[in-house]
Short mmCIF file of C-alpha atoms in Angstrom, two decimals:
data_model
loop_
_atom_site.label_atom_id
_atom_site.label_comp_id
_atom_site.label_asym_id
_atom_site.label_seq_id
_atom_site.Cartn_x
_atom_site.Cartn_y
_atom_site.Cartn_z
CA MET S 283 -20.21 -18.80 -29.96
CA GLY S 284 -16.62 -17.19 -29.47
CA GLN S 285 -16.68 -15.53 -33.25
CA PRO S 286 -19.37 -13.32 -32.77
CA ARG S 287 -18.29 -11.71 -29.41
CA LYS S 288 -14.90 -11.40 -31.24
CA ALA S 289 -16.51 -9.34 -34.28
CA LEU S 290 -18.24 -7.71 -31.85
CA ARG S 291 -15.04 -6.76 -29.60
CA THR S 292 -13.38 -5.60 -33.13
CA THR S 293 -16.07 -3.52 -34.52
CA ALA S 294 -16.73 -1.54 -31.23
CA ILE S 295 -12.95 -0.72 -30.51
CA GLY S 296 -12.80 0.92 -33.76
CA THR S 297 -15.65 2.51 -33.10
CA VAL S 298 -14.57 4.48 -29.45
CA SER S 299 -11.02 5.06 -31.30
CA ALA S 300 -11.75 6.60 -34.00
CA ALA S 301 -14.61 8.34 -31.53
CA LEU S 302 -11.90 9.36 -29.01
CA LEU S 303 -9.11 9.94 -32.05
CA ALA S 304 -11.53 12.22 -34.14
CA GLY S 305 -10.05 15.76 -31.78
CA PRO S 306 -7.82 17.72 -33.08
CA ALA S 307 -5.65 17.14 -30.03
CA VAL S 308 -5.28 13.10 -30.04
CA GLY S 309 -4.57 12.88 -33.71
CA VAL S 310 -5.94 10.54 -36.53
CA ALA S 311 -6.97 6.70 -35.75
CA PRO S 312 -5.06 3.57 -36.76
CA ALA S 313 -6.51 0.12 -37.76
CA ALA S 314 -5.58 -2.67 -34.74
CA PRO S 315 -1.89 -4.06 -35.72
CA ALA S 316 -1.52 -8.00 -36.21
CA VAL S 317 0.30 -9.98 -33.41
CA GLY S 318 3.80 -9.46 -34.45
CA ILE S 319 3.73 -6.21 -36.10
CA GLN S 320 4.02 -2.78 -35.08
CA ALA S 321 2.29 0.42 -36.77
CA GLN S 322 3.29 3.64 -37.12
CA SER S 323 0.30 6.45 -36.98
CA THR S 324 0.65 9.24 -38.75
CA ALA S 325 0.70 10.77 -35.58
CA THR S 326 4.19 11.58 -34.75
CA GLY S 327 5.31 9.45 -32.07
CA ILE S 328 2.84 7.57 -31.38
CA ARG S 329 3.21 3.84 -32.64
CA PHE S 330 0.79 0.63 -31.69
CA VAL S 331 2.44 -2.88 -30.64
CA ASP S 332 2.56 -6.12 -29.28
CA ILE S 333 4.42 -6.81 -26.35
CA GLU S 334 4.92 -10.33 -24.94
CA GLY S 335 3.13 -9.93 -21.36
CA ASP S 336 3.30 -12.70 -18.87
CA GLY S 337 3.89 -16.41 -20.32
CA GLY S 338 4.00 -15.11 -23.51
CA THR S 339 0.66 -13.53 -23.89
CA VAL S 340 0.26 -10.38 -26.22
CA LEU S 341 -0.55 -6.86 -24.96
CA LYS S 342 -2.22 -4.52 -27.52
CA ALA S 343 -0.34 -1.32 -26.46
CA ASN S 344 0.29 2.05 -27.75
CA VAL S 345 3.77 4.14 -27.64
CA VAL S 346 3.98 8.43 -27.23
CA THR S 347 6.87 9.70 -27.29
CA PRO S 348 7.89 12.95 -26.87
CA SER S 349 8.14 14.91 -30.21
CA GLY S 350 11.90 14.86 -32.06
CA SER S 351 13.11 12.24 -30.15
CA ASP S 352 16.14 10.73 -31.94
CA GLY S 353 17.49 7.98 -28.98
CA THR S 354 20.75 10.14 -27.58
CA HIS S 355 18.37 10.79 -24.90
CA LYS S 356 16.53 9.66 -21.76
CA TYR S 357 12.86 10.64 -21.01
CA PRO S 358 10.66 9.73 -17.90
CA VAL S 359 8.57 6.63 -18.92
CA ILE S 360 4.74 6.56 -17.80
CA VAL S 361 3.21 2.76 -17.73
CA LEU S 362 -0.62 2.66 -18.27
CA PRO S 363 -3.11 -0.17 -18.19
CA THR S 364 -6.10 -0.12 -19.79
CA SER S 365 -9.89 0.39 -16.98
CA TRP S 366 -11.94 -2.88 -16.39
CA GLY S 367 -13.40 -2.85 -20.78
CA LEU S 368 -11.83 0.50 -22.38
CA PRO S 369 -9.34 -0.82 -25.37
CA GLN S 370 -6.04 0.22 -25.65
CA ILE S 371 -6.89 4.13 -26.85
CA GLU S 372 -8.26 4.97 -23.44
CA TYR S 373 -5.33 7.35 -22.51
CA ILE S 374 -4.03 8.47 -25.89
CA ALA S 375 -5.12 12.47 -25.24
CA GLN S 376 -3.11 11.61 -21.51
CA ALA S 377 -0.66 10.02 -23.65
CA ARG S 378 -0.21 13.14 -26.18
CA GLN S 379 -0.41 15.72 -23.15
CA LEU S 380 2.22 13.68 -20.94
CA ALA S 381 4.86 12.91 -24.09
CA ASP S 382 4.21 16.30 -24.99
CA SER S 383 5.91 17.42 -21.56
CA GLY S 384 8.55 15.02 -21.60
CA TYR S 385 7.63 11.75 -21.01
CA VAL S 386 7.95 8.14 -22.76
CA VAL S 387 3.65 6.50 -22.15
CA VAL S 388 3.07 3.36 -22.74
CA SER S 389 -0.32 2.46 -22.52
CA TYR S 390 -1.31 -1.05 -22.79
CA ASN S 391 -4.68 -2.79 -23.23
CA THR S 392 -4.72 -5.48 -19.87
CA ARG S 393 -5.58 -9.36 -20.24
CA GLY S 394 -8.20 -11.19 -22.09
CA PHE S 395 -9.81 -7.51 -23.05
CA TRP S 396 -10.61 -6.29 -26.67
CA GLN S 397 -7.50 -7.63 -28.88
CA SER S 398 -4.70 -8.69 -25.57
CA GLY S 399 -4.05 -12.23 -25.33
CA GLY S 400 -5.40 -14.11 -22.52
CA LYS S 401 -8.90 -14.13 -20.08
CA ILE S 402 -9.53 -11.72 -17.21
CA GLU S 403 -7.76 -12.27 -14.45
CA VAL S 404 -8.92 -9.41 -11.90
CA ALA S 405 -5.96 -7.76 -11.38
CA GLY S 406 -4.28 -11.30 -10.15
CA PRO S 407 -0.89 -12.67 -10.49
CA PRO S 408 -0.80 -13.00 -14.31
CA ASP S 409 -1.88 -9.59 -14.38
CA ILE S 410 0.49 -7.72 -11.91
CA ALA S 411 3.94 -10.07 -14.01
CA ASP S 412 2.29 -8.12 -17.32
CA ALA S 413 3.27 -4.63 -15.37
CA SER S 414 6.41 -5.61 -15.61
CA LYS S 415 6.65 -7.35 -18.45
CA VAL S 416 5.10 -3.89 -19.78
CA ILE S 417 8.10 -1.72 -17.77
CA ASP S 418 10.93 -4.32 -19.27
CA TRP S 419 9.39 -3.52 -22.90
CA ALA S 420 9.63 0.49 -23.07
CA LEU S 421 13.10 0.20 -21.17
CA ALA S 422 14.60 -1.91 -24.22
CA ASN S 423 12.41 -0.07 -27.00
CA THR S 424 12.19 3.05 -25.82
CA PRO S 425 14.33 6.02 -24.73
CA ALA S 426 13.02 5.40 -21.35
CA ASP S 427 15.10 5.92 -18.28
CA PRO S 428 15.13 3.22 -15.83
CA GLY S 429 15.80 4.99 -13.56
CA LYS S 430 12.58 7.13 -13.81
CA VAL S 431 9.38 3.96 -14.31
CA GLY S 432 6.18 5.60 -13.25
CA MET S 433 2.61 3.82 -13.68
CA ALA S 434 -0.65 5.86 -13.51
CA GLY S 435 -4.27 4.57 -14.52
CA VAL S 436 -8.05 5.05 -13.68
CA SER S 437 -10.40 2.70 -11.62
CA TYR S 438 -9.03 -1.02 -12.84
CA GLY S 439 -5.63 0.56 -14.05
CA ALA S 440 -5.38 2.15 -10.63
CA GLY S 441 -5.54 -0.60 -8.67
CA ILE S 442 -2.74 -2.21 -11.62
CA CYS S 443 -0.81 0.32 -10.96
CA LEU S 444 -0.33 0.02 -6.61
CA LEU S 445 -0.45 -4.06 -7.32
CA ALA S 446 2.18 -3.55 -9.78
CA ALA S 447 4.11 -1.25 -7.01
CA GLY S 448 4.15 -3.87 -4.70
CA HIS S 449 5.69 -5.80 -6.92
CA ASP S 450 8.39 -3.76 -8.89
CA LYS S 451 10.60 -2.10 -7.22
CA ARG S 452 11.38 -0.34 -10.72
CA ILE S 453 8.43 1.77 -9.99
CA LYS S 454 8.57 5.46 -8.27
CA ALA S 455 5.56 7.26 -8.55
CA VAL S 456 2.03 6.32 -9.13
CA ALA S 457 -0.93 8.07 -10.12
CA ALA S 458 -3.73 4.93 -9.06
CA LEU S 459 -7.46 7.39 -9.57
CA SER S 460 -10.84 5.40 -8.56
CA GLY S 461 -8.74 2.44 -7.81
CA TRP S 462 -9.08 0.44 -4.65
CA ALA S 463 -7.16 -0.81 -2.33
CA ASP S 464 -9.36 -3.12 -0.81
CA LEU S 465 -11.16 -4.91 -3.18
CA VAL S 466 -13.37 -6.97 -0.29
CA GLU S 467 -14.10 -3.82 1.30
CA SER S 468 -15.24 -2.45 -2.09
CA ILE S 469 -17.15 -4.90 -3.26
CA TYR S 470 -18.19 -7.03 -0.05
CA SER S 471 -18.20 -3.62 2.85
CA GLY S 472 -20.82 -5.25 6.39
CA ARG S 473 -20.66 -8.71 4.73
CA THR S 474 -23.16 -7.69 1.84
CA GLN S 475 -22.88 -7.98 -1.63
CA HIS S 476 -22.69 -4.92 -3.60
CA VAL S 477 -24.91 -5.95 -6.41
CA GLN S 478 -25.49 -3.22 -8.87
CA ALA S 479 -21.45 -2.60 -8.92
CA THR S 480 -20.53 -6.16 -9.19
CA ALA S 481 -22.85 -7.00 -11.84
CA MET S 482 -22.17 -4.44 -14.10
CA LEU S 483 -18.33 -5.16 -13.86
CA ALA S 484 -19.82 -8.69 -14.61
CA GLY S 485 -21.48 -7.82 -17.70
CA ALA S 486 -18.74 -4.95 -19.07
CA GLY S 487 -16.32 -8.38 -18.79
CA TYR S 488 -18.11 -10.78 -20.15
CA VAL S 489 -19.20 -8.06 -23.65
CA THR S 490 -15.73 -6.35 -23.48
CA GLY S 491 -13.41 -9.81 -22.32
CA ARG S 492 -12.99 -12.99 -21.91
CA PRO S 493 -13.39 -14.42 -18.17
CA SER S 494 -11.40 -16.71 -16.72
CA GLU S 495 -12.96 -19.97 -15.21
CA GLU S 496 -11.92 -18.80 -11.59
CA PHE S 497 -13.88 -15.20 -12.55
CA GLN S 498 -17.12 -17.21 -14.00
CA ARG S 499 -17.19 -19.61 -10.92
CA ILE S 500 -16.04 -16.41 -8.60
CA THR S 501 -19.09 -14.28 -9.56
CA ALA S 502 -21.10 -17.40 -9.19
CA ASP S 503 -20.77 -17.86 -5.65
CA PHE S 504 -20.79 -13.92 -4.91
CA PHE S 505 -24.23 -13.86 -6.70
CA SER S 506 -25.50 -17.12 -5.27
CA SER S 507 -24.70 -15.96 -1.53
CA ASN S 508 -22.58 -19.01 -1.37
CA LEU S 509 -21.78 -19.01 2.39
CA ALA S 510 -19.96 -22.19 2.06
CA LYS S 511 -17.33 -20.13 -0.29
CA GLU S 512 -17.50 -16.88 1.76
CA GLN S 513 -13.99 -17.30 2.80
CA GLU S 514 -12.59 -18.81 -0.56
CA LEU S 515 -14.20 -15.27 -2.10
CA ILE S 516 -12.43 -13.42 0.74
CA ALA S 517 -9.11 -14.84 -0.07
CA TRP S 518 -9.53 -14.36 -3.93
CA GLY S 519 -10.26 -10.62 -3.19
CA LYS S 520 -7.69 -10.48 -0.46
CA LYS S 521 -4.84 -11.66 -3.27
CA ARG S 522 -5.96 -8.59 -5.83
CA SER S 523 -5.75 -6.47 -3.03
CA PRO S 524 -3.45 -3.32 -3.32
CA ILE S 525 -3.24 -3.39 0.69
CA THR S 526 -2.82 -7.12 1.59
CA TYR S 527 1.01 -6.06 0.09
CA LEU S 528 1.35 -2.94 1.75
CA ASP S 529 4.59 -3.26 3.69
CA ARG S 530 5.97 -4.16 0.59
CA ILE S 531 4.95 -0.98 -1.37
CA ASN S 532 6.25 1.70 1.48
CA ALA S 533 9.37 -1.12 1.66
CA ASN S 534 9.40 -0.11 -1.85
CA GLY S 535 8.73 3.74 -1.15
CA ALA S 536 7.27 4.59 -4.49
CA ALA S 537 5.19 8.14 -4.42
CA ILE S 538 2.15 7.15 -4.27
CA MET S 539 -1.59 9.69 -5.32
CA LEU S 540 -4.58 8.36 -4.54
CA GLY S 541 -7.68 10.05 -6.37
CA ASN S 542 -11.87 9.35 -5.16
CA ALA S 543 -14.96 10.36 -5.89
CA TRP S 544 -17.32 10.91 -2.99
CA GLY S 545 -20.16 9.07 -4.53
CA ASP S 546 -18.17 5.65 -5.75
CA THR S 547 -20.61 3.28 -6.06
CA ILE S 548 -17.96 0.69 -7.61
CA PHE S 549 -14.64 1.37 -5.13
CA PRO S 550 -15.78 3.42 -1.98
CA PRO S 551 -13.44 6.44 -0.54
CA ASN S 552 -13.42 4.53 2.66
CA GLN S 553 -10.81 1.66 1.66
CA TYR S 554 -9.02 4.40 -0.24
CA ALA S 555 -8.74 6.61 3.08
CA ASP S 556 -8.22 3.40 5.47
CA PHE S 557 -5.53 2.85 2.91
CA TYR S 558 -3.88 6.33 2.68
CA GLU S 559 -3.95 6.86 6.56
CA LYS S 560 -0.97 3.37 6.48
CA LEU S 561 1.02 4.55 3.43
CA THR S 562 4.32 5.74 5.36
CA GLY S 563 6.09 7.15 1.77
CA PRO S 564 5.24 10.13 -0.44
CA LYS S 565 1.44 10.25 -0.52
CA ARG S 566 -1.71 12.50 -1.62
CA LEU S 567 -5.08 12.04 -1.36
CA GLU S 568 -7.63 13.26 -3.54
CA LEU S 569 -11.68 13.15 -2.99
CA ARG S 570 -14.36 14.94 -5.36
CA PRO S 571 -17.92 14.93 -5.64
CA GLY S 572 -19.01 12.28 -8.23
CA ASP S 573 -18.81 8.64 -9.32
CA HIS S 574 -16.50 5.86 -10.40
CA ALA S 575 -14.24 7.34 -12.45
CA THR S 576 -16.66 10.66 -13.54
CA ALA S 577 -13.78 12.91 -11.66
CA GLU S 578 -11.09 12.26 -14.06
CA GLY S 579 -13.48 11.30 -17.00
CA THR S 580 -13.08 14.78 -19.25
CA GLY S 581 -8.88 14.84 -18.71
CA LEU S 582 -9.68 11.55 -20.64
CA LEU S 583 -11.17 12.83 -23.56
CA GLY S 584 -7.90 15.54 -23.56
CA LEU S 585 -10.21 18.61 -21.55
CA PRO S 586 -8.96 20.31 -18.63
CA ASN S 587 -9.15 18.03 -15.23
CA ASP S 588 -8.31 18.84 -11.83
CA THR S 589 -8.01 15.39 -11.29
CA TRP S 590 -5.16 15.11 -14.11
CA THR S 591 -3.70 18.86 -13.34
CA SER S 592 -2.68 16.62 -9.94
CA ALA S 593 -1.42 13.68 -11.43
CA HIS S 594 0.96 15.62 -13.61
CA ARG S 595 1.63 17.68 -10.72
CA TRP S 596 2.27 14.20 -9.11
CA LEU S 597 4.36 12.36 -11.51
CA ASP S 598 7.00 16.09 -12.67
CA HIS S 599 7.74 16.38 -9.38
CA TYR S 600 8.16 12.34 -8.31
CA LEU S 601 9.78 11.37 -11.73
CA LYS S 602 11.03 14.48 -13.33
CA GLY S 603 12.21 16.69 -10.63
CA VAL S 604 10.32 19.79 -11.18
CA ASP S 605 10.36 22.09 -7.85
CA ASN S 606 6.16 22.65 -8.81
CA GLY S 607 6.09 22.38 -4.36
CA VAL S 608 3.53 19.56 -4.75
CA GLU S 609 5.89 17.98 -1.64
CA ARG S 610 4.53 21.36 0.28
CA GLU S 611 1.80 21.60 -0.15
CA GLN S 612 -1.39 19.32 2.57
CA PRO S 613 -1.32 16.03 1.08
CA VAL S 614 -5.50 15.49 1.84
CA ARG S 615 -7.49 17.46 -0.38
CA LEU S 616 -11.50 17.29 -0.83
CA LYS S 617 -13.72 18.51 -2.52
CA SER S 618 -17.50 19.78 -1.38
CA ARG S 619 -20.67 18.07 -2.59
CA SER S 620 -22.38 21.40 -0.98
CA THR S 621 -20.10 24.05 -2.16
CA GLY S 622 -17.92 22.86 -4.18
CA ALA S 623 -15.25 24.11 -2.24
CA TYR S 624 -11.64 23.04 -1.71
CA GLU S 625 -10.29 22.10 1.21
CA SER S 626 -6.46 21.03 2.50
CA TYR S 627 -5.33 18.71 5.49
CA PRO S 628 -2.29 17.61 6.79
CA ASP S 629 -3.73 13.85 7.53
CA TRP S 630 -6.99 12.07 6.77
CA LYS S 631 -8.32 12.72 10.91
CA SER S 632 -7.50 16.02 11.65
CA VAL S 633 -10.51 15.90 8.25
CA ALA S 634 -13.31 15.34 11.17
CA ALA S 635 -11.79 17.80 13.99
CA THR S 636 -14.26 17.10 15.89
CA GLU S 637 -17.88 15.37 16.09
CA ARG S 638 -21.84 15.25 16.93
CA LYS S 639 -23.03 12.49 18.63
CA ILE S 640 -27.08 11.67 18.10
CA ASP S 641 -28.71 9.68 21.09
CA LEU S 642 -30.90 6.86 19.59
CA ASP S 643 -32.76 6.45 22.34
CA GLY S 644 -35.89 3.76 22.29
CA THR S 645 -36.64 1.04 20.94
CA LYS S 646 -37.71 0.91 17.48
CA LYS S 647 -39.00 -2.11 15.71
CA ILE S 648 -39.07 -3.03 11.82
CA PHE S 649 -40.87 -5.95 9.68
CA ALA S 650 -37.75 -7.08 6.78
CA ASN S 651 -37.93 -7.76 3.09
CA ILE S 652 -40.07 -4.11 2.54
CA ASP S 653 -37.57 -1.36 0.67
CA SER S 654 -39.03 2.24 3.19
CA GLY S 655 -38.41 3.53 0.60
CA ALA S 656 -35.38 5.12 1.99
CA ASN S 657 -32.67 3.59 -0.79
CA GLY S 658 -28.99 4.85 -1.89
CA GLY S 659 -29.51 5.59 -5.59
CA ILE S 660 -28.92 4.02 -8.50
CA ILE S 661 -24.94 3.15 -9.63
CA PHE S 662 -23.77 6.13 -12.06
CA LEU S 663 -26.44 8.08 -11.95
CA SER S 664 -27.59 9.05 -7.99
CA SER S 665 -23.90 10.30 -7.99
CA ILE S 666 -23.62 12.19 -11.00
CA LEU S 667 -26.99 14.21 -10.85
CA ASP S 668 -25.22 14.77 -7.08
CA GLN S 669 -22.52 15.99 -8.34
CA PHE S 670 -23.68 17.65 -11.45
CA ALA S 671 -26.64 18.91 -10.11
CA LYS S 672 -26.78 18.44 -6.48
CA LEU S 673 -29.84 16.56 -6.74
CA PRO S 674 -28.71 13.28 -4.15
CA PRO S 675 -30.86 10.34 -3.66
CA MET S 676 -33.98 12.13 -1.53
CA ALA S 677 -36.86 10.47 0.65
CA SER S 678 -40.09 11.51 2.26
CA ILE S 679 -38.61 11.29 6.61
CA PRO S 680 -42.23 11.79 7.63
CA LEU S 681 -43.62 9.62 4.78
CA LEU S 682 -41.69 6.67 5.20
CA PRO S 683 -43.05 3.38 6.99
CA ARG S 684 -41.91 3.15 10.13
CA SER S 685 -43.18 -0.71 9.93
CA PHE S 686 -40.25 -1.25 7.87
CA ALA S 687 -37.99 1.92 8.53
CA ALA S 688 -36.56 2.87 11.82
CA VAL S 689 -36.26 6.79 11.56
CA TRP S 690 -34.30 8.36 14.43
CA GLN S 691 -33.95 12.53 14.17
CA SER S 692 -31.56 15.74 15.70
CA GLU S 693 -32.54 18.73 16.48
CA ARG S 694 -32.77 21.90 13.90
CA TYR S 695 -29.23 23.22 13.44
CA GLY S 696 -29.16 26.80 14.45
CA SER S 697 -25.60 26.98 12.28
CA GLU S 698 -24.56 25.02 9.62
CA GLN S 699 -22.75 21.42 9.90
CA PRO S 700 -20.23 20.43 7.91
CA VAL S 701 -19.65 16.70 7.79
CA ARG S 702 -16.33 15.67 6.61
CA GLY S 703 -15.52 12.07 7.04
CA THR S 704 -16.27 9.26 8.37
CA THR S 705 -19.84 8.36 10.69
CA LYS S 706 -19.99 5.30 12.86
CA LEU S 707 -22.94 4.51 13.91
CA HIS S 708 -23.67 1.72 17.37
CA THR S 709 -26.85 -0.46 18.04
CA THR S 710 -28.05 -3.36 19.42
CA VAL S 711 -30.08 -5.33 17.21
CA THR S 712 -32.46 -8.94 18.33
CA SER S 713 -33.37 -10.26 15.31
CA THR S 714 -36.70 -13.31 14.76
CA LYS S 715 -34.17 -14.80 12.24
CA GLU S 716 -30.45 -15.96 12.19
CA SER S 717 -29.13 -14.05 9.67
CA GLY S 718 -30.56 -10.53 7.87
CA THR S 719 -28.92 -7.23 6.18
CA LEU S 720 -30.01 -3.75 7.06
CA VAL S 721 -28.81 -0.68 5.47
CA ALA S 722 -28.45 2.69 6.99
CA TYR S 723 -29.05 5.97 5.97
CA LEU S 724 -27.89 9.77 7.01
CA TYR S 725 -30.45 12.01 5.80
CA ASP S 726 -30.08 15.67 5.37
CA VAL S 727 -33.42 16.47 6.68
CA GLY S 728 -35.22 20.38 5.48
CA PRO S 729 -37.92 22.48 7.31
CA LEU S 730 -40.31 20.28 5.01
CA GLY S 731 -39.17 17.10 6.06
CA LEU S 732 -37.44 15.98 2.46
CA GLY S 733 -34.35 14.49 3.17
CA LYS S 734 -31.48 14.43 1.37
CA LEU S 735 -29.12 11.41 1.34
CA VAL S 736 -25.17 12.00 3.10
CA SER S 737 -24.00 8.74 3.00
CA ASN S 738 -25.17 4.84 3.46
CA ALA S 739 -23.28 1.46 4.11
CA PRO S 740 -25.12 -2.30 4.08
CA TYR S 741 -24.43 -4.67 7.08
CA THR S 742 -25.47 -8.51 6.60
CA PHE S 743 -24.96 -10.37 9.95
CA HIS S 744 -25.31 -14.66 9.88
CA ASP S 745 -25.49 -16.84 12.35
CA LYS S 746 -26.79 -14.72 15.35
CA THR S 747 -29.17 -16.65 18.25
CA PRO S 748 -33.22 -15.24 17.13
CA GLY S 749 -33.88 -13.15 20.08
CA LYS S 750 -31.04 -13.17 21.70
CA PRO S 751 -29.59 -9.59 20.96
CA PHE S 752 -25.89 -8.15 19.35
CA ALA S 753 -23.89 -5.11 19.04
CA VAL S 754 -23.54 -3.41 15.60
CA ASP S 755 -21.10 -1.02 14.23
CA LEU S 756 -20.76 0.26 10.80
CA GLU S 757 -18.99 2.95 8.83
CA LEU S 758 -20.86 4.95 6.17
CA PHE S 759 -19.73 5.71 3.66
CA SER S 760 -16.91 8.91 3.95
CA THR S 761 -18.54 12.53 2.52
CA ALA S 762 -17.63 15.88 2.40
CA TYR S 763 -21.64 17.94 2.99
CA ASP S 764 -22.64 20.62 4.53
CA VAL S 765 -25.85 20.69 5.83
CA PRO S 766 -27.36 23.93 6.22
CA ALA S 767 -28.54 25.60 9.53
CA GLY S 768 -32.27 25.26 10.02
CA HIS S 769 -32.21 21.37 9.28
CA ARG S 770 -31.64 18.11 10.85
CA LEU S 771 -30.06 14.94 10.86
CA ALA S 772 -31.80 12.09 10.49
CA LEU S 773 -30.61 8.19 10.69
CA VAL S 774 -32.94 6.33 8.58
CA VAL S 775 -32.75 2.12 8.37
CA ASP S 776 -34.07 -0.57 6.67
CA THR S 777 -33.67 -3.87 5.26
CA VAL S 778 -34.19 -3.31 1.70
CA ASP S 779 -31.64 -1.65 -1.05
CA PRO S 780 -31.85 -2.21 -4.48
CA LEU S 781 -27.26 -1.67 -4.59
CA TYR S 782 -27.54 -4.64 -1.85
CA ILE S 783 -27.79 -8.23 -1.79
CA GLU S 784 -30.27 -8.67 1.05
CA HIS S 785 -30.36 -11.74 3.61
CA ASN S 786 -33.54 -11.22 5.68
CA PRO S 787 -35.46 -14.29 5.47
CA SER S 788 -39.08 -13.96 5.39
CA GLY S 789 -41.22 -12.95 8.38
CA ALA S 790 -38.29 -12.20 10.09
CA GLN S 791 -38.40 -8.62 12.15
CA LEU S 792 -35.49 -6.36 13.62
CA THR S 793 -34.84 -4.32 17.39
CA PHE S 794 -33.15 -1.96 17.44
CA SER S 795 -32.90 -0.86 21.75
CA SER S 796 -30.33 1.36 23.17
CA SER S 797 -29.22 0.93 26.84
CA ALA S 798 -27.71 2.59 30.24
CA ALA S 799 -24.93 0.09 30.01
CA ASP S 800 -25.01 0.25 25.50
CA PRO S 801 -26.23 3.32 24.97
CA SER S 802 -26.70 3.76 20.76
CA TYR S 803 -25.84 7.17 19.41
CA LEU S 804 -24.77 8.09 15.54
CA SER S 805 -21.34 9.61 15.80
CA VAL S 806 -21.08 12.60 12.48
CA PRO S 807 -17.72 13.87 12.01
CA LEU S 808 -17.48 17.54 11.31
CA ARG S 809 -14.56 19.82 9.98
CA GLU S 810 -13.90 22.98 13.03
CA LYS S 811 -15.49 25.87 11.75
#
């Protein structure tokens, strides 16, 4: 079984390499070198090399140096770990652009994927050690300046960059795009498995790499909803979460830029924003429409791209000392899903200058186990449609079956409502069973009752006493969405969504209530007009 998969990876890497390297901005695709051999491509300054990672594991890498470098001059160095499941040529276009502007760039395939050695450790300690080994190699084998070391990456590469910044003091600047700061909150928020996202990652890992035994065991326990293993799963995720090493990251003082998409179905923006607020060094947060890695995707092809332009400016200032004004700009930069316009803020808490509370009056009872028709969409597809066509998932609010969906609506608004930041739900729930899952959705509802999804989030509970009320506080995923004048906001709560694993026993019922002593409400954050 092992040999056919290796052949598949070898064939696929050649195909992907040819596709990415065929463009005029990149050059000619090389054949992958054998272990211990360095290959010089026909494109000046590009070498394909083997780097010895942690424990002697061979990491396949490429090196791009500034044109005309002769070893007499030192250059800032950028290290680029690859994204999950992508080969070492992922960053070739960006590496060439960075080298043209005066950087040494080393991009390497993370362990366990494609032709690199080892097994997939999911940003575990060996991956963090690999990043430092690659820096060691760059300083010993290229004209890299040891005082000007930076890292950048997309997705898996972004997470490794942030983790490395907490473990290697040589790293002075980081651009972490579409990454994670809290792995647990990313794929297990609200104590609920994000099944589509995790299944996609696991599947890609098996196709393009060699999962470690630990990774195989963790994913099996995750998908089987093995509560006996929950604390072990959480501990595994925390070890791989940059926020766990926040004190080290702050002490090391690297300048950190974070970029993400509002609709990222793998690493939602909330966890990045929370991490950003806790950073004490130079920092920047940029959020745009789209799904996982779509905001920076065109830049990987060498096309103009706002996210990569910002990343280059960030690295230029903090590694090369370029006076481009990036440190004087307001550090939180958002792009509205509705208008496509950019907005800047001094910090994350300033994004929502005010809030509008919607009272969730009355008592509503729903049956579990049935999808009401309200849902968060399909991973990648739905948020990409929202990004490019402004078509988020939709539902006819009047037609949602009230036996399976609890619905509250605001009054019609006489003016536009610019929703910015994190919507918060507080309510009281009574369940007929000890476990259950609910999913909250915020909709923009037009005059005809058609609701466009603004945000959503899941919530799972266990070990509750049937018939005994308990409070639920839930943060929906952060967003920037403008509700037109004449529209309403609607909160819909049901119990089934294809994005998540649900934990509703057969025949379960949920009751939502509000009291004078503990009123239920939805707090919607709004930008100051």
